Amino acid sequence: MEQMIRFEQIGGPEVLQWVEVDLPEPGPGEVRLRTQAAGLNFIDVYHRTGVYPAQMPSGIGVEGAGVIEAVGEGVTGFAVDDRAATFGPALGSYATARNLKAETLFKLPEQISSETAAAVLLKGCTVEFMVERAAKVQPGWTVLVHSAAGGVGQIAVGWLKGIGATVIGTVGHEAKVEKAKAVGCDHVLLSRGQEDVAARVREITGGAGVPVVFDGIGKATWEASLGSAARRGLILSYGNASGSVEGVKLATLNQHGSLFVTRPKLFDYYVTPEERRAGAARLFEMLGKGAVKPEIGQRFALRDAAEAHRAIEGGQTTGSTILLP
């Protein structure tokens, strides 16, 4: 018998249940992955709360890394004892082992541990497509990154510095200022009404604003993002940590300087096997260069996933959080 976290209704962390399950042999095109670490991401919260609907009852978690224990018929490119990782789209990474389509796995380079992979793969590939393919950030640009001390934020800051950008970061607590500076922010601002973020961004940029804003917070930072973007600037709204942005009128984008806004999704940029391989390879390259240095700020036992969800929703985490079986 294996164990997994499952939920049967949407709700708070208390709906997450630790259950035993029978795991069959992997089918054609599948492998069995023994979990060594699973990643905690805000998308997991969105699935649990119904922002992204899941078919009930459902496993939870998309990111995980471990060792292949069995290989189904027709699988090529993977063998027993290979180390591999996935970022979905199938739910269920909060499990001691599971069967996965081989095409959704990435073979891990020797120098990248399973814990590092679980901490960085989803967030790192998210940063890859946002920085390099959605925003096409260029050396010398000054950009704004909200929640710069968070899991995605830290990786984004390192990546942006690695390609020669200047980074203005925001954090929600004074205690996170030094962390944001340590990961590479050139300027750190306090959000949540503690500073006028847009005014400070304008001051730093000589009144111009920034060509790109990376906003994973949502409702609480939307006005600051609008006020910080330069004429014809781009806001990448990639998350709803504070709630969804609602009631936006298109005229608002005109009034703030003919702005562009996108609500991007990872799997619209990682559609083909070629895109998936290229994106992951670029991430592994940035890890190898030291531009991306994922911090594992918290480790929880897999069975304590509900506690981990409370921590990330309460803004009590820094860097990445992983779950260990």
Short mmCIF file of C-alpha atoms in Angstrom, two decimals:
data_model
loop_
_atom_site.label_atom_id
_atom_site.label_comp_id
_atom_site.label_asym_id
_atom_site.label_seq_id
_atom_site.Cartn_x
_atom_site.Cartn_y
_atom_site.Cartn_z
CA MET A 1 0.00 0.00 0.00
CA GLU A 2 1.07 3.56 -0.74
CA GLN A 3 0.01 6.78 0.98
CA MET A 4 -1.19 10.01 -0.56
CA ILE A 5 -2.93 13.26 0.26
CA ARG A 6 -6.43 13.39 -1.20
CA PHE A 7 -9.36 15.79 -0.99
CA GLU A 8 -13.04 15.11 -1.69
CA GLN A 9 -14.41 18.65 -1.51
CA ILE A 10 -13.07 22.14 -1.93
CA GLY A 11 -12.25 24.12 1.19
CA GLY A 12 -9.54 25.01 3.64
CA PRO A 13 -6.45 22.98 4.49
CA GLU A 14 -8.57 20.74 6.69
CA VAL A 15 -10.05 19.00 3.61
CA LEU A 16 -6.66 17.39 2.88
CA GLN A 17 -6.71 13.74 3.97
CA TRP A 18 -3.83 11.26 4.42
CA VAL A 19 -5.05 7.97 2.92
CA GLU A 20 -3.73 4.57 1.85
CA VAL A 21 -4.13 3.50 -1.78
CA ASP A 22 -3.34 0.49 -3.94
CA LEU A 23 -0.95 1.37 -6.76
CA PRO A 24 -1.15 -0.89 -9.83
CA GLU A 25 1.72 -1.65 -12.16
CA PRO A 26 2.40 1.22 -14.60
CA GLY A 27 0.40 0.97 -17.81
CA PRO A 28 1.63 1.48 -21.37
CA GLY A 29 3.61 4.70 -21.65
CA GLU A 30 3.79 5.08 -17.86
CA VAL A 31 6.46 4.79 -15.19
CA ARG A 32 6.20 4.46 -11.42
CA LEU A 33 8.01 7.27 -9.62
CA ARG A 34 8.99 6.76 -5.97
CA THR A 35 8.71 10.21 -4.41
CA GLN A 36 11.76 11.64 -2.66
CA ALA A 37 10.38 15.19 -2.45
CA ALA A 38 7.23 17.02 -3.54
CA GLY A 39 7.01 20.75 -4.15
CA LEU A 40 4.43 23.03 -2.55
CA ASN A 41 3.08 25.71 -4.89
CA PHE A 42 0.20 28.19 -4.85
CA ILE A 43 -1.40 26.27 -7.71
CA ASP A 44 -2.00 23.52 -5.14
CA VAL A 45 -4.00 26.00 -3.06
CA TYR A 46 -5.95 27.01 -6.17
CA HIS A 47 -6.86 23.36 -6.81
CA ARG A 48 -7.85 22.80 -3.17
CA THR A 49 -10.05 25.92 -3.06
CA GLY A 50 -11.66 25.38 -6.47
CA VAL A 51 -10.06 28.31 -8.29
CA TYR A 52 -8.79 25.64 -10.67
CA PRO A 53 -11.44 22.87 -10.59
CA ALA A 54 -10.34 19.29 -9.98
CA GLN A 55 -12.35 16.11 -10.48
CA MET A 56 -13.30 14.71 -7.07
CA PRO A 57 -11.96 12.82 -5.24
CA SER A 58 -8.60 14.16 -6.26
CA GLY A 59 -4.94 13.93 -5.46
CA ILE A 60 -3.11 17.21 -5.08
CA GLY A 61 0.26 18.63 -6.06
CA VAL A 62 1.84 18.78 -9.50
CA GLU A 63 5.56 18.97 -8.70
CA GLY A 64 7.69 16.12 -7.47
CA ALA A 65 10.98 14.31 -7.89
CA GLY A 66 12.27 10.85 -7.14
CA VAL A 67 13.48 7.55 -8.56
CA ILE A 68 11.82 5.42 -11.24
CA GLU A 69 10.86 2.01 -9.82
CA ALA A 70 9.05 0.42 -12.76
CA VAL A 71 8.59 1.10 -16.46
CA GLY A 72 5.49 0.32 -18.50
CA GLU A 73 5.23 -1.06 -22.00
CA GLY A 74 6.50 1.18 -24.79
CA VAL A 75 8.45 3.60 -22.61
CA THR A 76 11.72 4.79 -24.07
CA GLY A 77 14.25 7.19 -22.61
CA PHE A 78 13.71 6.11 -19.00
CA ALA A 79 14.85 3.07 -17.04
CA VAL A 80 14.54 1.72 -13.51
CA ASP A 81 16.72 3.69 -11.05
CA ASP A 82 16.74 6.84 -13.22
CA ARG A 83 16.16 10.02 -11.26
CA ALA A 84 13.36 12.14 -12.67
CA ALA A 85 11.03 15.03 -11.87
CA THR A 86 7.71 16.40 -13.07
CA PHE A 87 5.66 19.59 -12.77
CA GLY A 88 2.40 18.12 -14.03
CA PRO A 89 -0.14 18.64 -15.39
CA ALA A 90 -1.45 15.53 -13.60
CA LEU A 91 -2.37 16.08 -9.94
CA GLY A 92 -1.08 13.77 -7.24
CA SER A 93 2.53 14.58 -6.36
CA TYR A 94 1.67 14.53 -2.63
CA ALA A 95 2.12 10.74 -2.60
CA THR A 96 4.76 8.22 -1.60
CA ALA A 97 4.69 6.84 -5.16
CA ARG A 98 2.54 7.20 -8.28
CA ASN A 99 2.26 6.21 -11.91
CA LEU A 100 2.89 8.95 -14.47
CA LYS A 101 3.02 9.34 -18.21
CA ALA A 102 6.69 9.16 -19.11
CA GLU A 103 6.31 12.14 -21.45
CA THR A 104 5.62 14.40 -18.44
CA LEU A 105 8.95 13.58 -16.77
CA PHE A 106 12.35 15.22 -17.00
CA LYS A 107 15.52 13.24 -16.34
CA LEU A 108 17.52 15.03 -13.67
CA PRO A 109 21.15 16.02 -14.19
CA GLU A 110 23.47 14.35 -11.69
CA GLN A 111 24.28 17.61 -9.91
CA ILE A 112 20.62 18.44 -9.15
CA SER A 113 19.16 16.68 -6.09
CA SER A 114 15.56 15.57 -5.84
CA GLU A 115 14.94 18.16 -3.12
CA THR A 116 16.29 20.93 -5.34
CA ALA A 117 14.22 19.71 -8.29
CA ALA A 118 11.04 19.65 -6.19
CA ALA A 119 11.83 23.15 -4.97
CA VAL A 120 12.61 24.69 -8.34
CA LEU A 121 11.21 22.85 -11.37
CA LEU A 122 7.70 24.34 -11.55
CA LYS A 123 8.71 27.77 -10.30
CA GLY A 124 11.86 27.83 -12.44
CA CYS A 125 10.08 26.84 -15.64
CA THR A 126 7.41 29.43 -14.82
CA VAL A 127 10.11 32.08 -14.54
CA GLU A 128 11.76 30.84 -17.74
CA PHE A 129 8.71 31.33 -19.91
CA MET A 130 7.68 34.61 -18.25
CA VAL A 131 11.06 36.30 -18.43
CA GLU A 132 12.37 34.95 -21.71
CA ARG A 133 9.32 34.18 -23.84
CA ALA A 134 6.37 36.21 -22.53
CA ALA A 135 8.12 39.43 -21.47
CA LYS A 136 11.33 38.99 -23.49
CA VAL A 137 13.27 40.99 -20.88
CA GLN A 138 16.47 42.51 -22.24
CA PRO A 139 19.77 43.37 -20.51
CA GLY A 140 19.65 46.85 -19.00
CA TRP A 141 15.89 46.90 -18.36
CA THR A 142 14.56 47.81 -14.92
CA VAL A 143 11.67 45.58 -13.87
CA LEU A 144 9.38 45.17 -10.85
CA VAL A 145 8.97 41.83 -9.07
CA HIS A 146 6.28 41.56 -6.39
CA SER A 147 6.88 39.15 -3.50
CA ALA A 148 10.58 39.09 -4.27
CA ALA A 149 11.42 36.95 -1.23
CA GLY A 150 8.87 34.27 -2.12
CA GLY A 151 9.47 31.04 -3.99
CA VAL A 152 8.85 32.30 -7.53
CA GLY A 153 10.10 35.77 -6.63
CA GLN A 154 13.55 34.63 -5.52
CA ILE A 155 14.04 32.60 -8.68
CA ALA A 156 12.77 35.46 -10.85
CA VAL A 157 15.16 37.93 -9.22
CA GLY A 158 18.14 35.64 -9.71
CA TRP A 159 17.20 34.92 -13.31
CA LEU A 160 16.67 38.60 -14.13
CA LYS A 161 19.99 39.58 -12.58
CA GLY A 162 21.61 36.74 -14.50
CA ILE A 163 20.52 38.25 -17.81
CA GLY A 164 21.54 41.78 -16.85
CA ALA A 165 18.32 43.43 -15.63
CA THR A 166 17.92 45.82 -12.71
CA VAL A 167 15.33 44.54 -10.23
CA ILE A 168 12.96 46.45 -7.97
CA GLY A 169 11.40 43.97 -5.55
CA THR A 170 8.51 44.25 -3.12
CA VAL A 171 8.02 42.33 0.12
CA GLY A 172 5.13 42.29 2.55
CA HIS A 173 7.12 42.33 5.79
CA GLU A 174 10.15 44.24 7.05
CA ALA A 175 11.67 40.90 8.04
CA LYS A 176 11.90 39.89 4.38
CA VAL A 177 13.78 42.97 3.17
CA GLU A 178 17.25 41.53 3.78
CA LYS A 179 16.28 38.26 2.08
CA ALA A 180 15.15 40.16 -1.03
CA LYS A 181 18.43 42.07 -1.06
CA ALA A 182 20.40 38.86 -0.59
CA VAL A 183 18.84 37.21 -3.65
CA GLY A 184 19.81 40.19 -5.79
CA CYS A 185 17.21 42.97 -5.66
CA ASP A 186 18.72 46.36 -6.42
CA HIS A 187 15.87 48.12 -4.61
CA VAL A 188 13.40 46.66 -2.07
CA LEU A 189 10.03 48.27 -1.31
CA LEU A 190 7.45 47.41 1.34
CA SER A 191 3.99 46.58 -0.01
CA ARG A 192 0.68 46.18 1.87
CA GLY A 193 0.29 49.95 2.19
CA GLN A 194 3.57 50.44 4.04
CA GLU A 195 5.06 52.37 1.10
CA ASP A 196 3.56 53.94 -2.01
CA VAL A 197 5.08 51.36 -4.33
CA ALA A 198 4.09 53.07 -7.58
CA ALA A 199 5.46 56.43 -6.43
CA ARG A 200 8.73 54.84 -5.35
CA VAL A 201 9.06 52.97 -8.64
CA ARG A 202 8.55 56.25 -10.53
CA GLU A 203 11.16 57.90 -8.32
CA ILE A 204 13.70 55.12 -8.93
CA THR A 205 13.10 55.16 -12.70
CA GLY A 206 13.16 58.93 -13.12
CA GLY A 207 9.41 59.06 -13.67
CA ALA A 208 9.33 56.53 -16.50
CA GLY A 209 8.05 53.43 -14.71
CA VAL A 210 9.12 49.90 -15.58
CA PRO A 211 8.55 48.08 -18.89
CA VAL A 212 7.58 44.84 -17.12
CA VAL A 213 5.83 44.02 -13.83
CA PHE A 214 5.78 40.44 -12.50
CA ASP A 215 2.74 40.18 -10.21
CA GLY A 216 1.85 36.91 -8.49
CA ILE A 217 -0.09 38.61 -5.68
CA GLY A 218 -3.18 39.79 -7.55
CA LYS A 219 -5.84 41.91 -5.91
CA ALA A 220 -3.64 43.59 -3.27
CA THR A 221 -0.95 44.72 -5.72
CA TRP A 222 -3.00 45.42 -8.85
CA GLU A 223 -3.17 49.20 -8.39
CA ALA A 224 0.54 49.37 -7.60
CA SER A 225 1.28 47.36 -10.73
CA LEU A 226 -0.82 49.69 -12.88
CA GLY A 227 0.87 52.74 -11.40
CA SER A 228 4.37 51.29 -11.79
CA ALA A 229 4.19 50.22 -15.44
CA ALA A 230 5.79 52.45 -18.06
CA ARG A 231 3.93 53.64 -21.14
CA ARG A 232 3.20 50.56 -23.30
CA GLY A 233 4.44 48.44 -20.39
CA LEU A 234 3.48 44.83 -19.69
CA ILE A 235 1.97 43.44 -16.50
CA LEU A 236 2.32 39.67 -16.12
CA SER A 237 -0.39 38.75 -13.62
CA TYR A 238 0.55 35.16 -12.90
CA GLY A 239 -1.04 34.50 -9.49
CA ASN A 240 -3.78 35.38 -7.00
CA ALA A 241 -2.08 35.06 -3.61
CA SER A 242 -4.24 37.90 -2.22
CA GLY A 243 -7.33 37.14 -4.30
CA SER A 244 -8.33 37.52 -7.93
CA VAL A 245 -8.21 40.82 -9.79
CA GLU A 246 -11.82 41.59 -10.69
CA GLY A 247 -13.82 44.29 -12.44
CA VAL A 248 -10.99 45.57 -14.62
CA LYS A 249 -12.11 47.91 -17.38
CA LEU A 250 -10.10 47.95 -20.58
CA ALA A 251 -10.15 51.75 -20.50
CA THR A 252 -7.98 51.56 -17.38
CA LEU A 253 -5.13 50.20 -19.50
CA ASN A 254 -5.51 53.14 -21.86
CA GLN A 255 -5.51 55.66 -19.02
CA HIS A 256 -2.30 54.25 -17.54
CA GLY A 257 -0.35 54.50 -20.78
CA SER A 258 -1.65 51.94 -23.30
CA LEU A 259 -0.61 49.04 -21.09
CA PHE A 260 -0.56 45.36 -21.94
CA VAL A 261 -1.71 42.72 -19.44
CA THR A 262 -1.40 38.96 -19.70
CA ARG A 263 -2.58 36.19 -17.37
CA PRO A 264 -0.18 33.49 -18.58
CA LYS A 265 -0.37 29.77 -17.95
CA LEU A 266 2.67 27.48 -17.90
CA PHE A 267 1.14 24.80 -20.08
CA ASP A 268 0.38 27.28 -22.86
CA TYR A 269 4.13 27.82 -23.13
CA TYR A 270 5.12 24.19 -22.51
CA VAL A 271 2.83 22.61 -25.10
CA THR A 272 5.09 20.39 -27.19
CA PRO A 273 7.80 17.97 -26.03
CA GLU A 274 10.31 20.28 -27.70
CA GLU A 275 9.12 23.29 -25.71
CA ARG A 276 9.18 21.29 -22.48
CA ARG A 277 12.69 19.99 -23.06
CA ALA A 278 14.02 23.40 -24.12
CA GLY A 279 12.49 25.19 -21.15
CA ALA A 280 13.79 22.67 -18.62
CA ALA A 281 17.22 22.68 -20.27
CA ARG A 282 17.36 26.47 -19.95
CA LEU A 283 16.45 26.19 -16.27
CA PHE A 284 19.14 23.58 -15.67
CA GLU A 285 21.59 25.90 -17.45
CA MET A 286 20.70 28.81 -15.15
CA LEU A 287 21.05 26.52 -12.13
CA GLY A 288 24.45 25.39 -13.35
CA LYS A 289 25.61 28.99 -13.81
CA GLY A 290 24.49 29.87 -10.30
CA ALA A 291 22.05 32.52 -11.52
CA VAL A 292 19.20 30.55 -9.95
CA LYS A 293 19.89 29.48 -6.37
CA PRO A 294 16.70 28.03 -4.95
CA GLU A 295 16.30 28.41 -1.21
CA ILE A 296 14.40 25.65 0.56
CA GLY A 297 12.95 27.70 3.37
CA GLN A 298 10.64 25.06 4.82
CA ARG A 299 10.42 21.27 4.92
CA PHE A 300 7.27 19.48 6.05
CA ALA A 301 6.41 15.81 6.32
CA LEU A 302 4.19 14.79 3.41
CA ARG A 303 1.40 13.77 5.76
CA ASP A 304 1.48 17.31 7.24
CA ALA A 305 0.49 18.94 3.94
CA ALA A 306 -2.40 20.79 5.60
CA GLU A 307 0.04 22.52 7.94
CA ALA A 308 2.20 23.48 4.95
CA HIS A 309 -0.83 24.95 3.16
CA ARG A 310 -1.67 27.06 6.21
CA ALA A 311 1.89 28.39 6.24
CA ILE A 312 1.99 29.40 2.57
CA GLU A 313 -1.49 30.96 2.67
CA GLY A 314 -0.57 32.88 5.80
CA GLY A 315 2.51 34.41 4.19
CA GLN A 316 4.71 32.62 6.70
CA THR A 317 7.11 31.06 4.19
CA THR A 318 10.23 32.25 2.42
CA GLY A 319 11.71 30.67 -0.65
CA SER A 320 10.45 27.23 -1.62
CA THR A 321 8.64 24.68 0.52
CA ILE A 322 8.97 20.95 0.01
CA LEU A 323 7.15 17.93 1.42
CA LEU A 324 9.10 14.80 2.34
CA PRO A 325 7.65 11.27 2.57
#
